[in-house]
Amino acid sequence: MHNINLRLPAKGLVLVKGISGSGKSTLLKICAGSLFPQEGVVSVNGKENGWSRQWLKANSSYMNQFPFIFDGTLRYNVFLEKEEDTQATYPEFLNKILDKKQDGWQTVLSHNGKQLSGGEKQLITLARMMLHPAPVAILDEPTANLDPDTAGVILQQIIKLAAERLVIVASHEKMFDAVAGTIVNLNWGEQMTDE
């Protein structure tokens, strides 16, 4: 990547777009603090590189293109705690999954959630991000290969997240263009300027 010059807001939706191989995932990993550039500056609130990288690692949540599902119950995967709390509030869109599972919250998931479709995994990961919010939420192709209904649900939840925190989405889906406050267009690792 080269010639990237961004100033991101404290909250709002930032769309990173470009063809496959243009550097979207790399830029997201830099924003999450998991990848560090050899040259240039990545700064949070004007702080130096090392501090900023540690802050990003500690204060960002990341959904990659292949969401991770823990071995355990559906409930554990959403709430990340072992205690039973039947009164716990959760995002309504999870009912799309719960209604299909005979054991409901006690559905046992294993082998990275082989019992779930790709869209169900993405909904669980999104619910996890909402219930355990970080100041920066990063989503890499969150609607790829999803049916239009599920993609629409995810889009609405991303808009809600962006009202309270910085949300960075990498996608080539047109539906994000209309709702993003900032659009970063990449081509072969370089930031393109709008004509």
PDB file of C-alpha atoms in Angstrom:
ATOM      1  CA  MET A   1       0.000   0.000   0.000  1.00  0.00           C
ATOM      2  CA  HIS A   2       1.197   3.515  -0.702  1.00  0.00           C
ATOM      3  CA  ASN A   3      -0.042   7.105  -0.760  1.00  0.00           C
ATOM      4  CA  ILE A   4      -2.872   6.424   1.709  1.00  0.00           C
ATOM      5  CA  ASN A   5      -3.827   9.569   3.600  1.00  0.00           C
ATOM      6  CA  LEU A   6      -6.919   9.234   5.793  1.00  0.00           C
ATOM      7  CA  ARG A   7      -8.420  11.120   8.681  1.00  0.00           C
ATOM      8  CA  LEU A   8     -11.224   9.055  10.208  1.00  0.00           C
ATOM      9  CA  PRO A   9     -14.031  10.405  12.421  1.00  0.00           C
ATOM     10  CA  ALA A  10     -14.696   9.231  15.988  1.00  0.00           C
ATOM     11  CA  LYS A  11     -18.030   7.818  14.820  1.00  0.00           C
ATOM     12  CA  GLY A  12     -19.825   7.184  11.569  1.00  0.00           C
ATOM     13  CA  LEU A  13     -19.622   4.750   8.663  1.00  0.00           C
ATOM     14  CA  VAL A  14     -16.476   4.614   6.532  1.00  0.00           C
ATOM     15  CA  LEU A  15     -16.676   2.513   3.372  1.00  0.00           C
ATOM     16  CA  VAL A  16     -13.494   1.083   1.881  1.00  0.00           C
ATOM     17  CA  LYS A  17     -14.115  -0.075  -1.666  1.00  0.00           C
ATOM     18  CA  GLY A  18     -12.195  -1.396  -4.626  1.00  0.00           C
ATOM     19  CA  ILE A  19     -11.786  -4.512  -6.726  1.00  0.00           C
ATOM     20  CA  SER A  20     -10.397  -7.758  -5.262  1.00  0.00           C
ATOM     21  CA  GLY A  21      -6.709  -7.342  -4.501  1.00  0.00           C
ATOM     22  CA  SER A  22      -6.927  -3.566  -4.186  1.00  0.00           C
ATOM     23  CA  GLY A  23      -5.824  -3.558  -0.524  1.00  0.00           C
ATOM     24  CA  LYS A  24      -9.149  -3.342   1.348  1.00  0.00           C
ATOM     25  CA  SER A  25      -8.402  -6.157   3.819  1.00  0.00           C
ATOM     26  CA  THR A  26      -4.844  -4.893   4.360  1.00  0.00           C
ATOM     27  CA  LEU A  27      -6.108  -1.406   5.222  1.00  0.00           C
ATOM     28  CA  LEU A  28      -8.645  -2.896   7.645  1.00  0.00           C
ATOM     29  CA  LYS A  29      -5.928  -4.903   9.410  1.00  0.00           C
ATOM     30  CA  ILE A  30      -3.872  -1.720   9.795  1.00  0.00           C
ATOM     31  CA  CYS A  31      -6.935   0.051  11.266  1.00  0.00           C
ATOM     32  CA  ALA A  32      -7.387  -2.863  13.710  1.00  0.00           C
ATOM     33  CA  GLY A  33      -3.747  -2.662  14.850  1.00  0.00           C
ATOM     34  CA  SER A  34      -3.026  -6.243  13.743  1.00  0.00           C
ATOM     35  CA  LEU A  35      -0.808  -5.163  10.846  1.00  0.00           C
ATOM     36  CA  PHE A  36       1.690  -2.352  11.101  1.00  0.00           C
ATOM     37  CA  PRO A  37       3.113  -0.392   8.150  1.00  0.00           C
ATOM     38  CA  GLN A  38       6.881  -0.197   7.705  1.00  0.00           C
ATOM     39  CA  GLU A  39       6.626   3.476   6.696  1.00  0.00           C
ATOM     40  CA  GLY A  40       4.280   6.316   7.518  1.00  0.00           C
ATOM     41  CA  VAL A  41       2.176   7.089  10.576  1.00  0.00           C
ATOM     42  CA  VAL A  42      -0.908   5.467  12.060  1.00  0.00           C
ATOM     43  CA  SER A  43      -2.043   7.834  14.770  1.00  0.00           C
ATOM     44  CA  VAL A  44      -5.002   7.884  17.161  1.00  0.00           C
ATOM     45  CA  ASN A  45      -5.668  11.385  18.531  1.00  0.00           C
ATOM     46  CA  GLY A  46      -2.192  12.560  17.555  1.00  0.00           C
ATOM     47  CA  LYS A  47      -0.386   9.901  19.618  1.00  0.00           C
ATOM     48  CA  GLU A  48       2.751   8.160  18.381  1.00  0.00           C
ATOM     49  CA  ASN A  49       2.710   4.953  16.335  1.00  0.00           C
ATOM     50  CA  GLY A  50       3.376   2.383  19.086  1.00  0.00           C
ATOM     51  CA  TRP A  51       0.755   3.752  21.455  1.00  0.00           C
ATOM     52  CA  SER A  52      -1.783   4.084  18.642  1.00  0.00           C
ATOM     53  CA  ARG A  53      -1.250   0.513  17.467  1.00  0.00           C
ATOM     54  CA  GLN A  54      -1.802  -0.822  21.022  1.00  0.00           C
ATOM     55  CA  TRP A  55      -4.922   1.344  21.394  1.00  0.00           C
ATOM     56  CA  LEU A  56      -6.350   0.024  18.116  1.00  0.00           C
ATOM     57  CA  LYS A  57      -5.653  -3.591  19.094  1.00  0.00           C
ATOM     58  CA  ALA A  58      -7.397  -3.108  22.443  1.00  0.00           C
ATOM     59  CA  ASN A  59     -10.300  -0.981  21.212  1.00  0.00           C
ATOM     60  CA  SER A  60     -11.440  -2.490  17.926  1.00  0.00           C
ATOM     61  CA  SER A  61     -13.638  -5.454  17.097  1.00  0.00           C
ATOM     62  CA  TYR A  62     -13.098  -7.211  13.788  1.00  0.00           C
ATOM     63  CA  MET A  63     -15.366  -9.348  11.612  1.00  0.00           C
ATOM     64  CA  ASN A  64     -13.385 -10.928   8.817  1.00  0.00           C
ATOM     65  CA  GLN A  65     -14.788 -12.676   5.751  1.00  0.00           C
ATOM     66  CA  PHE A  66     -14.885 -15.987   7.629  1.00  0.00           C
ATOM     67  CA  PRO A  67     -16.441 -15.303  11.058  1.00  0.00           C
ATOM     68  CA  PHE A  68     -15.136 -17.432  13.935  1.00  0.00           C
ATOM     69  CA  ILE A  69     -17.551 -19.560  15.946  1.00  0.00           C
ATOM     70  CA  PHE A  70     -16.444 -21.038  19.283  1.00  0.00           C
ATOM     71  CA  ASP A  71     -17.109 -24.653  20.295  1.00  0.00           C
ATOM     72  CA  GLY A  72     -20.010 -24.294  22.710  1.00  0.00           C
ATOM     73  CA  THR A  73     -23.640 -23.301  22.789  1.00  0.00           C
ATOM     74  CA  LEU A  74     -25.261 -20.697  20.592  1.00  0.00           C
ATOM     75  CA  ARG A  75     -25.809 -18.698  23.775  1.00  0.00           C
ATOM     76  CA  TYR A  76     -22.097 -18.750  24.646  1.00  0.00           C
ATOM     77  CA  ASN A  77     -21.186 -17.646  21.103  1.00  0.00           C
ATOM     78  CA  VAL A  78     -23.436 -14.593  21.374  1.00  0.00           C
ATOM     79  CA  PHE A  79     -23.011 -13.523  25.010  1.00  0.00           C
ATOM     80  CA  LEU A  80     -19.456 -14.885  25.605  1.00  0.00           C
ATOM     81  CA  GLU A  81     -20.284 -15.948  29.140  1.00  0.00           C
ATOM     82  CA  LYS A  82     -21.192 -19.253  30.717  1.00  0.00           C
ATOM     83  CA  GLU A  83     -23.985 -18.155  33.094  1.00  0.00           C
ATOM     84  CA  GLU A  84     -27.563 -18.841  32.120  1.00  0.00           C
ATOM     85  CA  ASP A  85     -29.562 -15.632  31.917  1.00  0.00           C
ATOM     86  CA  THR A  86     -32.869 -16.156  30.187  1.00  0.00           C
ATOM     87  CA  GLN A  87     -33.672 -12.447  30.596  1.00  0.00           C
ATOM     88  CA  ALA A  88     -30.623 -11.285  28.623  1.00  0.00           C
ATOM     89  CA  THR A  89     -31.489  -8.872  25.861  1.00  0.00           C
ATOM     90  CA  TYR A  90     -30.147  -9.570  22.412  1.00  0.00           C
ATOM     91  CA  PRO A  91     -30.581  -8.170  18.893  1.00  0.00           C
ATOM     92  CA  GLU A  92     -33.952  -9.173  17.450  1.00  0.00           C
ATOM     93  CA  PHE A  93     -32.406 -10.424  14.208  1.00  0.00           C
ATOM     94  CA  LEU A  94     -31.072 -13.467  16.099  1.00  0.00           C
ATOM     95  CA  ASN A  95     -34.631 -14.799  16.154  1.00  0.00           C
ATOM     96  CA  LYS A  96     -34.014 -15.743  12.500  1.00  0.00           C
ATOM     97  CA  ILE A  97     -31.570 -18.341  13.838  1.00  0.00           C
ATOM     98  CA  LEU A  98     -33.306 -19.262  17.112  1.00  0.00           C
ATOM     99  CA  ASP A  99     -36.582 -20.042  15.328  1.00  0.00           C
ATOM    100  CA  LYS A 100     -34.792 -22.682  13.217  1.00  0.00           C
ATOM    101  CA  LYS A 101     -32.915 -24.400  16.058  1.00  0.00           C
ATOM    102  CA  GLN A 102     -34.810 -27.000  18.074  1.00  0.00           C
ATOM    103  CA  ASP A 103     -32.563 -26.493  21.118  1.00  0.00           C
ATOM    104  CA  GLY A 104     -32.663 -22.684  20.859  1.00  0.00           C
ATOM    105  CA  TRP A 105     -29.905 -21.047  22.895  1.00  0.00           C
ATOM    106  CA  GLN A 106     -28.641 -24.473  23.968  1.00  0.00           C
ATOM    107  CA  THR A 107     -27.851 -25.518  20.378  1.00  0.00           C
ATOM    108  CA  VAL A 108     -24.312 -26.904  20.498  1.00  0.00           C
ATOM    109  CA  LEU A 109     -21.952 -25.544  17.863  1.00  0.00           C
ATOM    110  CA  SER A 110     -18.637 -27.151  16.937  1.00  0.00           C
ATOM    111  CA  HIS A 111     -15.968 -27.194  14.219  1.00  0.00           C
ATOM    112  CA  ASN A 112     -16.288 -23.428  13.673  1.00  0.00           C
ATOM    113  CA  GLY A 113     -20.069 -23.611  13.500  1.00  0.00           C
ATOM    114  CA  LYS A 114     -20.480 -26.213  10.745  1.00  0.00           C
ATOM    115  CA  GLN A 115     -24.133 -26.393  11.878  1.00  0.00           C
ATOM    116  CA  LEU A 116     -24.688 -22.822  10.643  1.00  0.00           C
ATOM    117  CA  SER A 117     -24.919 -21.188   7.234  1.00  0.00           C
ATOM    118  CA  GLY A 118     -22.472 -18.413   6.313  1.00  0.00           C
ATOM    119  CA  GLY A 119     -25.185 -15.800   6.894  1.00  0.00           C
ATOM    120  CA  GLU A 120     -26.020 -17.218  10.346  1.00  0.00           C
ATOM    121  CA  LYS A 121     -22.348 -17.034  11.342  1.00  0.00           C
ATOM    122  CA  GLN A 122     -22.225 -13.411  10.236  1.00  0.00           C
ATOM    123  CA  LEU A 123     -25.375 -12.575  12.236  1.00  0.00           C
ATOM    124  CA  ILE A 124     -23.912 -14.197  15.365  1.00  0.00           C
ATOM    125  CA  THR A 125     -20.642 -12.296  14.949  1.00  0.00           C
ATOM    126  CA  LEU A 126     -22.529  -9.039  14.393  1.00  0.00           C
ATOM    127  CA  ALA A 127     -24.633  -9.649  17.523  1.00  0.00           C
ATOM    128  CA  ARG A 128     -21.409 -10.267  19.473  1.00  0.00           C
ATOM    129  CA  MET A 129     -20.032  -6.918  18.238  1.00  0.00           C
ATOM    130  CA  MET A 130     -23.218  -5.151  19.323  1.00  0.00           C
ATOM    131  CA  LEU A 131     -23.373  -6.747  22.771  1.00  0.00           C
ATOM    132  CA  HIS A 132     -19.655  -6.189  23.451  1.00  0.00           C
ATOM    133  CA  PRO A 133     -19.115  -2.834  21.743  1.00  0.00           C
ATOM    134  CA  ALA A 134     -15.664  -1.451  21.032  1.00  0.00           C
ATOM    135  CA  PRO A 135     -15.028   2.153  19.940  1.00  0.00           C
ATOM    136  CA  VAL A 136     -14.008   0.902  16.481  1.00  0.00           C
ATOM    137  CA  ALA A 137     -15.931  -1.837  14.625  1.00  0.00           C
ATOM    138  CA  ILE A 138     -14.307  -3.237  11.483  1.00  0.00           C
ATOM    139  CA  LEU A 139     -16.175  -5.485   9.035  1.00  0.00           C
ATOM    140  CA  ASP A 140     -14.573  -7.106   5.999  1.00  0.00           C
ATOM    141  CA  GLU A 141     -17.167  -7.933   3.304  1.00  0.00           C
ATOM    142  CA  PRO A 142     -19.974  -8.404   5.873  1.00  0.00           C
ATOM    143  CA  THR A 143     -22.672  -9.105   3.267  1.00  0.00           C
ATOM    144  CA  ALA A 144     -20.696 -11.225   0.804  1.00  0.00           C
ATOM    145  CA  ASN A 145     -22.598 -14.301  -0.444  1.00  0.00           C
ATOM    146  CA  LEU A 146     -25.718 -13.514   1.612  1.00  0.00           C
ATOM    147  CA  ASP A 147     -29.330 -13.582   0.497  1.00  0.00           C
ATOM    148  CA  PRO A 148     -30.876 -10.101   0.075  1.00  0.00           C
ATOM    149  CA  ASP A 149     -32.999 -10.377   3.262  1.00  0.00           C
ATOM    150  CA  THR A 150     -30.028 -11.215   5.500  1.00  0.00           C
ATOM    151  CA  ALA A 151     -27.862  -8.581   3.770  1.00  0.00           C
ATOM    152  CA  GLY A 152     -30.579  -5.997   4.460  1.00  0.00           C
ATOM    153  CA  VAL A 153     -30.694  -6.967   8.153  1.00  0.00           C
ATOM    154  CA  ILE A 154     -26.916  -6.650   8.435  1.00  0.00           C
ATOM    155  CA  LEU A 155     -26.935  -3.260   6.681  1.00  0.00           C
ATOM    156  CA  GLN A 156     -29.515  -1.887   9.149  1.00  0.00           C
ATOM    157  CA  GLN A 157     -27.469  -3.103  12.135  1.00  0.00           C
ATOM    158  CA  ILE A 158     -24.276  -1.580  10.714  1.00  0.00           C
ATOM    159  CA  ILE A 159     -26.058   1.781  10.362  1.00  0.00           C
ATOM    160  CA  LYS A 160     -27.128   1.497  14.036  1.00  0.00           C
ATOM    161  CA  LEU A 161     -23.566   0.689  15.120  1.00  0.00           C
ATOM    162  CA  ALA A 162     -22.216   3.679  13.164  1.00  0.00           C
ATOM    163  CA  ALA A 163     -24.499   6.072  15.047  1.00  0.00           C
ATOM    164  CA  GLU A 164     -22.464   5.422  18.206  1.00  0.00           C
ATOM    165  CA  ARG A 165     -18.944   4.487  17.060  1.00  0.00           C
ATOM    166  CA  LEU A 166     -16.553   4.386  14.135  1.00  0.00           C
ATOM    167  CA  VAL A 167     -17.512   1.562  11.770  1.00  0.00           C
ATOM    168  CA  ILE A 168     -15.173   0.711   8.906  1.00  0.00           C
ATOM    169  CA  VAL A 169     -16.605  -1.599   6.242  1.00  0.00           C
ATOM    170  CA  ALA A 170     -14.758  -3.051   3.279  1.00  0.00           C
ATOM    171  CA  SER A 171     -17.201  -3.949   0.550  1.00  0.00           C
ATOM    172  CA  HIS A 172     -17.906  -3.587  -3.135  1.00  0.00           C
ATOM    173  CA  GLU A 173     -21.678  -3.785  -2.519  1.00  0.00           C
ATOM    174  CA  LYS A 174     -23.460  -0.688  -3.840  1.00  0.00           C
ATOM    175  CA  MET A 175     -25.896  -0.589  -0.889  1.00  0.00           C
ATOM    176  CA  PHE A 176     -23.168   0.872   1.356  1.00  0.00           C
ATOM    177  CA  ASP A 177     -22.464   3.815  -0.971  1.00  0.00           C
ATOM    178  CA  ALA A 178     -25.706   5.576  -0.043  1.00  0.00           C
ATOM    179  CA  VAL A 179     -25.209   5.320   3.739  1.00  0.00           C
ATOM    180  CA  ALA A 180     -21.447   5.831   4.177  1.00  0.00           C
ATOM    181  CA  GLY A 181     -20.291   9.183   5.520  1.00  0.00           C
ATOM    182  CA  THR A 182     -16.778   8.659   4.133  1.00  0.00           C
ATOM    183  CA  ILE A 183     -15.770   6.564   1.114  1.00  0.00           C
ATOM    184  CA  VAL A 184     -12.194   5.410   0.521  1.00  0.00           C
ATOM    185  CA  ASN A 185     -11.637   4.060  -2.980  1.00  0.00           C
ATOM    186  CA  LEU A 186      -8.576   1.825  -3.394  1.00  0.00           C
ATOM    187  CA  ASN A 187      -6.917   0.569  -6.547  1.00  0.00           C
ATOM    188  CA  TRP A 188      -3.825  -1.675  -6.372  1.00  0.00           C
ATOM    189  CA  GLY A 189      -2.982  -0.423  -2.883  1.00  0.00           C
ATOM    190  CA  GLU A 190      -3.347   3.242  -3.730  1.00  0.00           C
ATOM    191  CA  GLN A 191      -6.050   5.678  -2.662  1.00  0.00           C
ATOM    192  CA  MET A 192      -7.986   7.018  -5.622  1.00  0.00           C
ATOM    193  CA  THR A 193      -9.417  10.534  -5.661  1.00  0.00           C
ATOM    194  CA  ASP A 194     -12.876  11.217  -7.005  1.00  0.00           C
ATOM    195  CA  GLU A 195     -12.910  13.099 -10.281  1.00  0.00           C
TER     196      GLU A 195
END
